[in-house]
Coordinates of C-alpha atoms (C1' of nucleotides) in Angstrom, one line a residue:
Chain A
X1 CA 35.2 -14.4 20.9
X2 CA 32.1 -12.7 19.5
X3 CA 29.6 -14.7 17.3
X4 CA 27.6 -13.4 14.4
X5 CA 24.1 -12.7 15.4
X6 CA 21.6 -15.2 13.8
X7 CA 18.4 -13.1 14.8
X8 CA 16.4 -12.7 11.6
X9 CA 12.8 -11.5 11.1
X10 CA 10.5 -14.3 10.1
X11 CA 10.3 -15.0 6.4
X12 CA 6.9 -15.3 5.2
X13 CA 5.7 -17.2 2.1
X14 CA 3.5 -14.2 1.0
X15 CA 6.6 -12.1 0.6
X16 CA 8.3 -14.8 -1.7
X17 CA 5.1 -15.2 -3.7
X18 CA 4.9 -11.4 -4.1
X19 CA 8.6 -11.0 -5.4
X20 CA 8.1 -14.0 -7.8
X21 CA 4.8 -12.6 -9.2
X22 CA 6.4 -9.1 -9.7
X23 CA 9.4 -10.9 -11.4
X24 CA 7.1 -12.8 -13.8
X25 CA 5.3 -9.6 -14.6
X26 CA 8.7 -7.9 -15.6
X27 CA 10.0 -10.6 -17.5
X28 CA 6.8 -11.1 -19.5
X29 CA 5.9 -14.6 -18.1
X30 CA 2.6 -12.9 -16.9
X31 CA 1.1 -10.5 -19.5
X32 CA -1.7 -8.2 -19.3
X33 CA -3.7 -11.0 -21.2
X34 CA -3.5 -13.2 -18.2
X35 CA -6.0 -13.7 -15.4
X36 CA -4.4 -14.4 -12.1
X37 CA -6.5 -16.6 -10.0
X38 CA -5.6 -17.3 -6.4
X39 CA -6.3 -21.0 -6.4
X40 CA -4.3 -21.6 -9.7
X41 CA -1.5 -19.7 -8.4
X42 CA -1.4 -21.6 -5.1
X43 CA -1.5 -24.9 -7.1
X44 CA 1.4 -23.8 -9.2
X45 CA 3.4 -22.6 -6.1
X46 CA 2.4 -25.9 -4.3
X47 CA 1.4 -23.9 -1.3
X48 CA -2.1 -22.9 0.3
X49 CA -4.2 -20.0 -0.9
X50 CA -3.4 -17.9 2.2
X51 CA 0.0 -16.5 1.1
X52 CA -0.9 -16.2 -2.4
X53 CA -3.9 -14.2 -1.6
X54 CA -2.1 -12.0 0.7
X55 CA 0.5 -11.2 -1.9
X56 CA -2.0 -10.4 -4.6
X57 CA -3.9 -8.1 -2.3
X58 CA -0.6 -6.2 -1.5
X59 CA -0.1 -5.9 -5.4
X60 CA -3.6 -4.6 -5.8
X61 CA -2.9 -2.1 -3.1
X62 CA 0.2 -0.9 -4.7
X63 CA -1.7 -0.5 -8.1
X64 CA 0.2 -3.3 -9.8
X65 CA -2.8 -5.5 -10.1
X66 CA -6.5 -4.8 -10.5
X67 CA -9.5 -7.1 -10.2
X68 CA -10.5 -8.9 -13.2
X69 CA -13.8 -9.7 -14.7
X70 CA -14.7 -13.3 -13.9
X71 CA -12.5 -13.3 -10.6
X72 CA -9.0 -13.0 -10.0
X73 CA -6.5 -10.2 -10.7
X74 CA -4.8 -8.8 -13.9
X75 CA -2.1 -6.5 -14.6
X76 CA -3.5 -3.1 -14.0
X77 CA -3.5 -1.2 -17.3
X78 CA -3.8 2.5 -17.4
X79 CA -5.2 4.8 -20.2
X80 CA -3.8 7.9 -21.6
X81 CA -5.2 10.0 -18.8
X82 CA -3.7 8.0 -16.0
X83 CA -0.3 7.8 -17.9
X84 CA -0.3 11.5 -18.1
X85 CA -1.0 11.5 -14.3
X86 CA 1.6 9.1 -13.8
X87 CA 4.4 11.3 -15.4
X88 CA 2.9 14.2 -13.3
X89 CA 3.4 12.3 -10.2
X90 CA 6.9 11.5 -11.3
X91 CA 7.5 15.1 -11.9
X92 CA 6.3 15.9 -8.4
X93 CA 8.5 13.2 -6.6
X94 CA 11.6 13.3 -8.8
X95 CA 11.5 17.2 -9.2
X96 CA 11.3 17.6 -5.5
X97 CA 14.2 15.3 -5.0
X98 CA 16.2 17.4 -7.4
X99 CA 15.3 20.4 -5.4
X100 CA 16.3 19.0 -2.1
X101 CA 19.7 17.8 -3.6
X102 CA 20.3 21.3 -5.0
X103 CA 19.7 22.8 -1.6
X104 CA 22.0 20.3 0.1
X105 CA 24.8 21.0 -2.8
X106 CA 26.9 18.2 -1.7
X107 CA 29.9 18.1 -4.0
X108 CA 30.9 14.5 -3.3
X109 CA 27.3 13.3 -3.7
X110 CA 27.0 14.8 -7.0
X111 CA 30.1 13.3 -8.1
X112 CA 28.8 10.0 -7.2
X113 CA 25.6 10.5 -9.0
X114 CA 27.7 11.3 -12.0
X115 CA 29.6 8.0 -11.7
X116 CA 26.2 6.1 -11.4
X117 CA 24.9 7.7 -14.6
X118 CA 27.9 6.8 -16.5
X119 CA 27.9 3.3 -15.2
X120 CA 24.2 2.8 -15.9
X121 CA 24.2 4.2 -19.5
X122 CA 27.3 2.3 -20.2
X123 CA 25.0 -0.5 -21.8
X124 CA 26.2 -3.9 -22.9
X125 CA 22.9 -4.6 -24.8
X126 CA 20.7 -2.0 -26.2
X127 CA 17.4 -3.6 -25.5
X128 CA 14.2 -2.2 -24.2
X129 CA 14.7 -3.9 -20.9
X130 CA 18.4 -2.9 -20.4
X131 CA 17.4 0.7 -21.2
X132 CA 14.4 0.7 -18.7
X133 CA 16.9 -0.6 -16.1
X134 CA 19.4 2.0 -16.7
X135 CA 16.8 4.7 -16.7
X136 CA 15.4 3.4 -13.4
X137 CA 18.8 3.1 -11.9
X138 CA 19.6 6.7 -12.6
X139 CA 16.4 8.1 -11.5
X140 CA 16.1 5.9 -8.5
X141 CA 19.6 7.1 -7.5
X142 CA 18.6 10.7 -7.5
X143 CA 15.6 10.1 -5.4
X144 CA 17.6 7.8 -3.0
X145 CA 20.3 10.4 -2.7
X146 CA 17.4 12.9 -1.4
X147 CA 17.1 10.8 1.7
X148 CA 13.6 11.2 2.0
X149 CA 12.1 7.7 2.6
X150 CA 8.5 8.7 1.5
X151 CA 9.7 10.1 -1.8
X152 CA 11.5 6.9 -2.4
X153 CA 8.4 4.7 -1.4
X154 CA 6.2 6.8 -3.6
X155 CA 8.8 6.4 -6.6
X156 CA 9.0 2.7 -6.2
X157 CA 5.3 2.7 -6.2
X158 CA 5.1 4.4 -9.4
X159 CA 7.8 2.4 -11.2
X160 CA 6.7 -0.9 -9.9
X161 CA 3.5 -0.9 -11.7
X162 CA 3.4 -3.6 -14.3
X163 CA 2.7 -1.1 -17.1
X164 CA 5.8 1.0 -16.2
X165 CA 8.1 -1.4 -17.6
X166 CA 6.9 -0.5 -21.0
X167 CA 6.0 3.1 -20.2
X168 CA 9.3 4.2 -19.1
X169 CA 11.6 2.5 -21.4
X170 CA 13.0 5.0 -23.7
X171 CA 11.4 5.0 -27.1
X172 CA 14.3 4.4 -29.3
X173 CA 17.7 3.2 -28.4
X174 CA 19.1 5.5 -31.0
X175 CA 18.4 8.1 -28.3
X176 CA 20.9 6.8 -26.1
X177 CA 23.6 9.5 -26.4
X178 CA 21.1 12.1 -26.2
X179 CA 19.7 10.6 -23.1
X180 CA 23.2 10.2 -21.5
X181 CA 23.6 14.1 -22.0
X182 CA 20.2 14.6 -20.6
X183 CA 21.0 13.0 -17.3
X184 CA 24.3 14.6 -16.8
X185 CA 22.6 18.0 -17.4
X186 CA 20.3 17.2 -14.4
X187 CA 23.5 16.9 -12.2
X188 CA 24.7 20.1 -13.4
X189 CA 21.4 21.8 -12.6
X190 CA 21.6 20.4 -9.1
X191 CA 25.1 21.6 -8.9
X192 CA 24.1 25.0 -9.7
X193 CA 22.7 25.0 -6.0
X194 CA 19.4 26.7 -7.3
X195 CA 16.8 24.5 -6.1
X196 CA 14.1 25.9 -8.2
X197 CA 16.1 25.5 -11.4
X198 CA 17.2 22.0 -10.5
X199 CA 13.3 21.1 -10.0
X200 CA 12.4 22.7 -13.2
X201 CA 15.0 20.9 -15.3
X202 CA 14.0 17.3 -13.7
X203 CA 10.4 18.3 -14.6
X204 CA 11.3 19.3 -18.1
X205 CA 13.4 16.0 -18.5
X206 CA 10.5 13.9 -17.4
X207 CA 7.8 15.9 -19.4
X208 CA 10.2 15.4 -22.5
X209 CA 9.9 11.8 -21.7
X210 CA 6.1 11.9 -21.6
X211 CA 6.0 13.7 -25.0
X212 CA 8.3 11.1 -26.5
X213 CA 5.7 8.4 -25.2
X214 CA 2.9 10.3 -26.8
X215 CA 4.7 10.8 -29.9
X216 CA 5.6 7.0 -30.2
X217 CA 1.9 6.2 -30.3
X218 CA 2.5 3.7 -27.6
X219 CA -0.5 5.0 -25.6
Chain B
X1 CA -40.2 0.9 -16.4
X2 CA -36.6 0.9 -15.4
X3 CA -35.3 -0.6 -12.1
X4 CA -32.6 0.7 -10.1
X5 CA -29.4 -1.4 -10.4
X6 CA -28.8 -3.6 -7.4
X7 CA -25.2 -4.6 -8.6
X8 CA -22.6 -3.8 -5.9
X9 CA -19.2 -5.0 -5.3
X10 CA -18.7 -7.5 -2.5
X11 CA -18.2 -6.0 0.7
X12 CA -15.3 -7.5 2.7
X13 CA -15.2 -7.5 6.4
X14 CA -11.6 -6.7 6.1
X15 CA -12.4 -3.1 4.7
X16 CA -14.9 -2.7 7.6
X17 CA -12.3 -3.7 10.2
X18 CA -9.8 -1.3 8.6
X19 CA -12.3 1.6 8.7
X20 CA -13.0 1.0 12.5
X21 CA -9.4 0.6 13.4
X22 CA -8.4 3.8 11.4
X23 CA -11.3 5.7 13.3
X24 CA -10.4 4.4 16.7
X25 CA -6.8 5.7 16.1
X26 CA -8.0 9.2 15.0
X27 CA -10.5 9.4 17.9
X28 CA -7.7 8.3 20.4
X29 CA -9.5 5.0 21.3
X30 CA -6.1 3.2 20.2
X31 CA -3.1 5.1 21.3
X32 CA 0.5 4.9 20.7
X33 CA 1.0 2.8 24.0
X34 CA -1.3 0.2 22.7
X35 CA -0.5 -3.3 21.2
X36 CA -2.8 -4.3 18.5
X37 CA -3.0 -8.2 18.5
X38 CA -4.8 -10.1 15.8
X39 CA -6.6 -12.5 18.0
X40 CA -7.6 -10.0 20.5
X41 CA -9.0 -7.7 17.9
X42 CA -10.8 -10.7 16.3
X43 CA -12.4 -11.4 19.6
X44 CA -13.5 -7.7 20.1
X45 CA -15.0 -7.7 16.6
X46 CA -16.5 -11.0 17.2
X47 CA -15.1 -12.4 13.9
X48 CA -12.3 -14.7 12.8
X49 CA -8.6 -13.6 12.6
X50 CA -8.5 -13.6 8.8
X51 CA -10.2 -10.3 7.9
X52 CA -8.5 -8.6 10.9
X53 CA -5.0 -9.8 9.8
X54 CA -5.8 -8.4 6.2
X55 CA -6.8 -5.1 7.7
X56 CA -3.7 -5.0 9.8
X57 CA -1.5 -5.8 7.0
X58 CA -3.0 -3.1 4.8
X59 CA -2.3 -0.6 7.5
X60 CA 1.2 -1.7 8.1
X61 CA 1.8 -1.3 4.3
X62 CA 0.4 2.1 4.4
X63 CA 2.7 3.1 7.1
X64 CA -0.1 3.7 9.6
X65 CA 1.2 0.8 11.8
X66 CA 4.4 -1.0 12.5
X67 CA 5.4 -4.2 14.0
X68 CA 5.6 -4.3 17.9
X69 CA 7.8 -6.0 20.0
X70 CA 6.3 -9.1 21.7
X71 CA 4.0 -9.5 18.7
X72 CA 1.2 -7.6 17.2
X73 CA 1.2 -4.0 15.8
X74 CA 1.4 -0.6 17.1
X75 CA 0.8 3.0 15.8
X76 CA 4.0 3.9 13.7
X77 CA 5.6 6.7 15.4
X78 CA 8.1 8.8 13.7
X79 CA 11.1 10.6 14.9
X80 CA 12.2 14.2 13.9
X81 CA 14.0 13.3 10.8
X82 CA 11.1 11.3 9.4
X83 CA 8.5 14.2 10.4
X84 CA 10.9 16.5 8.2
X85 CA 10.7 14.0 5.6
X86 CA 7.1 13.6 5.8
X87 CA 6.7 17.5 5.4
X88 CA 9.0 17.5 2.4
X89 CA 7.0 14.8 0.9
X90 CA 3.8 17.1 1.5
X91 CA 5.7 19.9 -0.2
X92 CA 6.3 17.7 -3.2
X93 CA 2.8 16.5 -3.5
X94 CA 0.9 19.4 -2.6
X95 CA 3.4 21.8 -4.3
X96 CA 3.0 20.0 -7.5
X97 CA -0.8 20.0 -7.2
X98 CA -0.7 23.9 -6.7
X99 CA 1.5 23.9 -9.9
X100 CA -1.0 21.9 -11.9
X101 CA -3.9 24.2 -10.7
X102 CA -2.1 27.3 -11.8
X103 CA -1.4 25.8 -15.2
X104 CA -4.9 25.1 -15.7
X105 CA -6.2 28.5 -14.3
X106 CA -9.8 27.6 -14.1
X107 CA -11.7 30.6 -12.7
X108 CA -14.8 28.5 -11.4
X109 CA -12.6 26.0 -9.8
X110 CA -10.7 28.4 -7.8
X111 CA -13.9 30.2 -6.6
X112 CA -14.9 26.7 -5.5
X113 CA -11.6 26.3 -3.7
X114 CA -12.2 29.6 -2.0
X115 CA -15.8 28.5 -0.9
X116 CA -14.2 25.2 0.5
X117 CA -11.6 27.3 2.5
X118 CA -14.3 29.7 4.0
X119 CA -16.6 26.7 4.9
X120 CA -13.7 24.7 6.3
X121 CA -12.2 27.4 8.6
X122 CA -15.6 28.6 9.9
X123 CA -15.2 26.4 12.9
X124 CA -17.8 25.7 15.4
X125 CA -15.4 24.4 18.0
X126 CA -11.8 25.5 18.0
X127 CA -10.6 22.0 19.1
X128 CA -7.3 20.4 17.8
X129 CA -9.4 17.7 16.1
X130 CA -11.6 20.3 14.6
X131 CA -8.5 22.4 13.4
X132 CA -6.9 19.2 11.9
X133 CA -10.0 18.4 10.0
X134 CA -10.3 21.9 8.6
X135 CA -6.8 21.8 7.6
X136 CA -7.1 18.5 6.0
X137 CA -10.3 19.4 4.2
X138 CA -8.5 22.5 2.6
X139 CA -5.3 20.7 1.7
X140 CA -7.1 17.7 0.3
X141 CA -9.5 19.8 -1.8
X142 CA -6.6 21.5 -3.5
X143 CA -4.8 18.1 -4.2
X144 CA -8.2 16.6 -5.4
X145 CA -8.7 19.5 -7.7
X146 CA -5.5 18.7 -9.4
X147 CA -7.2 15.6 -10.7
X148 CA -4.1 13.4 -10.4
X149 CA -5.1 10.2 -8.7
X150 CA -1.4 9.4 -7.7
X151 CA -1.0 12.6 -6.0
X152 CA -4.3 12.1 -4.0
X153 CA -3.3 8.5 -3.1
X154 CA 0.1 9.7 -1.8
X155 CA -1.6 12.7 -0.1
X156 CA -4.0 10.3 1.7
X157 CA -1.1 8.1 2.4
X158 CA 0.8 10.6 4.3
X159 CA -2.2 12.2 6.2
X160 CA -3.6 8.6 7.2
X161 CA -0.7 8.0 9.2
X162 CA -1.6 7.7 13.1
X163 CA 0.8 10.4 13.8
X164 CA -0.3 12.9 11.3
X165 CA -3.4 13.8 13.4
X166 CA -1.0 15.3 16.1
X167 CA 1.5 16.4 13.5
X168 CA -0.8 18.4 11.2
X169 CA -2.8 20.0 13.8
X170 CA -2.0 23.8 13.9
X171 CA -0.1 24.5 17.0
X172 CA -2.4 27.1 18.6
X173 CA -5.9 27.8 17.8
X174 CA -5.2 31.5 18.1
X175 CA -3.5 31.2 14.7
X176 CA -6.9 30.7 13.2
X177 CA -7.3 34.1 11.6
X178 CA -3.6 34.0 10.3
X179 CA -4.1 30.6 8.8
X180 CA -7.4 31.5 7.2
X181 CA -5.5 34.3 5.3
X182 CA -2.7 31.9 4.6
X183 CA -4.9 29.5 2.6
X184 CA -6.7 32.1 0.6
X185 CA -3.2 33.6 -0.3
X186 CA -2.5 30.0 -1.9
X187 CA -5.5 30.4 -4.1
X188 CA -4.4 33.9 -4.9
X189 CA -0.9 32.4 -6.0
X190 CA -2.7 29.7 -8.1
X191 CA -5.0 32.3 -9.6
X192 CA -1.9 34.4 -10.8
X193 CA -1.3 31.5 -13.4
X194 CA 2.3 31.5 -12.6
X195 CA 2.9 27.6 -11.9
X196 CA 6.3 28.0 -10.4
X197 CA 5.2 30.9 -8.1
X198 CA 2.0 28.9 -6.9
X199 CA 4.1 25.9 -6.1
X200 CA 6.7 27.9 -4.2
X201 CA 3.8 29.5 -2.2
X202 CA 2.5 26.1 -1.3
X203 CA 6.0 24.9 -0.5
X204 CA 6.5 27.9 1.7
X205 CA 3.1 27.5 3.6
X206 CA 3.9 23.9 4.4
X207 CA 7.4 24.8 5.4
X208 CA 5.8 27.3 7.8
X209 CA 3.7 24.7 9.2
X210 CA 6.8 22.4 9.8
X211 CA 8.6 25.4 11.3
X212 CA 5.7 25.9 13.9
X213 CA 5.7 22.1 14.7
X214 CA 9.4 22.4 15.4
X215 CA 9.1 25.6 17.5
X216 CA 6.2 24.0 19.5
X217 CA 8.7 21.4 20.8
X218 CA 6.1 18.6 19.9
X219 CA 8.8 16.8 18.0
Chain C
dT1 C1' 19.0 -12.8 46.5
dA2 C1' 20.0 -13.8 41.9
dT3 C1' 20.2 -16.9 38.0
dA4 C1' 18.8 -20.6 35.1
dT5 C1' 15.6 -23.6 33.5
dG6 C1' 11.2 -25.6 32.4
dA7 C1' 6.5 -25.1 31.5
dA8 C1' 2.7 -22.4 30.2
dT9 C1' 0.8 -18.8 27.6
dA10 C1' 0.8 -15.6 23.9
dC11 C1' 0.9 -14.9 19.1
dT12 C1' 1.4 -15.7 14.2
dG13 C1' 1.9 -18.1 9.5
dT14 C1' -0.1 -21.3 7.0
dA15 C1' -3.4 -25.2 5.7
dT16 C1' -7.9 -26.7 4.9
dA17 C1' -12.8 -26.6 5.1
dC18 C1' -17.1 -24.4 4.3
dA19 C1' -20.6 -21.4 2.4
dG20 C1' -21.8 -18.2 -0.9
dT21 C1' -21.7 -15.8 -5.4
dA22 C1' -20.4 -15.5 -10.3
dT23 C1' -19.9 -17.6 -14.5
dA24 C1' -19.9 -21.3 -18.1
dC25 C1' -21.8 -25.1 -20.1
dG26 C1' -25.1 -28.4 -21.6
dT27 C1' -29.8 -29.5 -22.9
dA28 C1' -34.6 -28.6 -23.8
dA29 C1' -38.2 -26.1 -25.8
dA30 C1' -40.1 -22.6 -28.7
Chain D
dT1 C1' -31.5 -21.8 -34.8
dT2 C1' -32.2 -19.2 -30.7
dT3 C1' -33.4 -18.6 -26.2
dA4 C1' -34.1 -20.0 -21.4
dC5 C1' -33.1 -22.6 -17.6
dG6 C1' -30.8 -25.9 -14.7
dT7 C1' -26.6 -27.7 -13.4
dA8 C1' -21.9 -27.7 -12.9
dT9 C1' -17.8 -25.4 -12.3
dA10 C1' -14.9 -21.6 -10.8
dC11 C1' -13.6 -18.5 -7.5
dT12 C1' -13.6 -16.0 -3.4
dG13 C1' -14.3 -14.7 1.9
dT14 C1' -14.0 -16.1 6.1
dA15 C1' -13.8 -19.6 9.8
dT16 C1' -11.0 -22.7 12.3
dA17 C1' -7.3 -26.1 13.1
dC18 C1' -2.7 -27.0 13.3
dA19 C1' 2.2 -26.2 14.2
dG20 C1' 5.9 -23.3 15.1
dT21 C1' 8.2 -19.5 17.5
dA22 C1' 8.5 -15.9 21.1
dT23 C1' 7.6 -14.5 25.5
dT24 C1' 6.3 -14.7 30.4
dC25 C1' 6.0 -16.7 34.6
dA26 C1' 7.0 -20.1 38.1
dT27 C1' 10.1 -22.8 40.6
dA28 C1' 14.6 -24.6 41.9
dT29 C1' 19.1 -24.2 42.8
dA30 C1' 23.5 -21.7 43.8

DNA sequence: TATATGAATACTGTATACAGTATACGTAAA
DNA sequence: TTTACGTATACTGTATACAGTATTCATATA
């Protein structure tokens, strides 16, 4: 009789702290007005400063947090220039992912992506948060399907920044039906097997999203 | 009379440790056979474990180091699949940088890039290391010129991995004259103002480098 | 000779102490 | 009332201690 393996990597408090801070940023419990101080957070968690400090450094390195005036960290805000660059970086990562998928031209995979898009856009609640998650699910599925761990790591890096939540949410929920068509058109382009065309379509899609951002005045 | 500002950010030991470890990896003082242990390194540096530990975590997060069997870290090796993905990620980043430069079509900038290429490829010593540095200088200049901080961060992330030194060195130094032409051809493509063409040229150039890697049997 | 077990050592995660720097606040003087 | 200065507090970087887990080694037994 075989037993189930009990071997597990050692769980670190720093990782749990990281996850909780990230969640607090995403659900608004920590805002861009807040100053995140090692000692204060350690007291809140009831642990020592060491794992808190390690988690905060990791988030700083990932661009989620920045050093605050008077000590501590804050959610890293980005200006219009950096927002443009963030969208450009998305074009680079996700455009190339589309290119790789078009080269592979895997029909079953493309069908699966269509299902993911349909599922993700079947929203129960048309809130900003629900829309952000749907958009993230779709775009991440495409990059994940490219099976390139670096592109996925860079994608997560871009989307995990605290400001991304508000940035990448669709501007108006009334765009939903339009957006649904847009995503399926991406799979159409991938299915064409033309890698440059697929990349261009993804780049155009993301650039459109950026244009909507600028037009909304949110930046 | 005005005085020179003395205000400087606080220097951290962890940053100095990071720089020294990275340099030791690049010049071969630390090899892929070595196991890097927090306590051992702290003793060598004559400091406590805390800054060493922070530096090692940072390198692990950047993909330079990986957790070793029996404790400690080692240089993160990558297999053939990951090498392919690393070149793909380069295509994504550097291809898009070329695209942005073609869109900008700044003649003075392009001239400056030509000078950088000529300088970088005027090698005094045709060693693997010299060649790696020349190649890095050229490719990084192009990404830096794109003025997108995310692309540059991702570029550095890819090139800073310990294995990158051997990966991205040109196979044979006799390729030098060919390589020199290749890089200038990239600027030709950028100067054409055709963004898709410039991107394709960069992608082809990097793919060629990957093909040479595979043919050399180094992977 | 091979295997099992106990002890020693290696290594790490976290807690806490200490020292230094930055900032805020209260008070006194102009 | 404003400014300057001293003190208190905030905050952080690093050192060191402690405890737990993993690995290695030596010895005993089969």
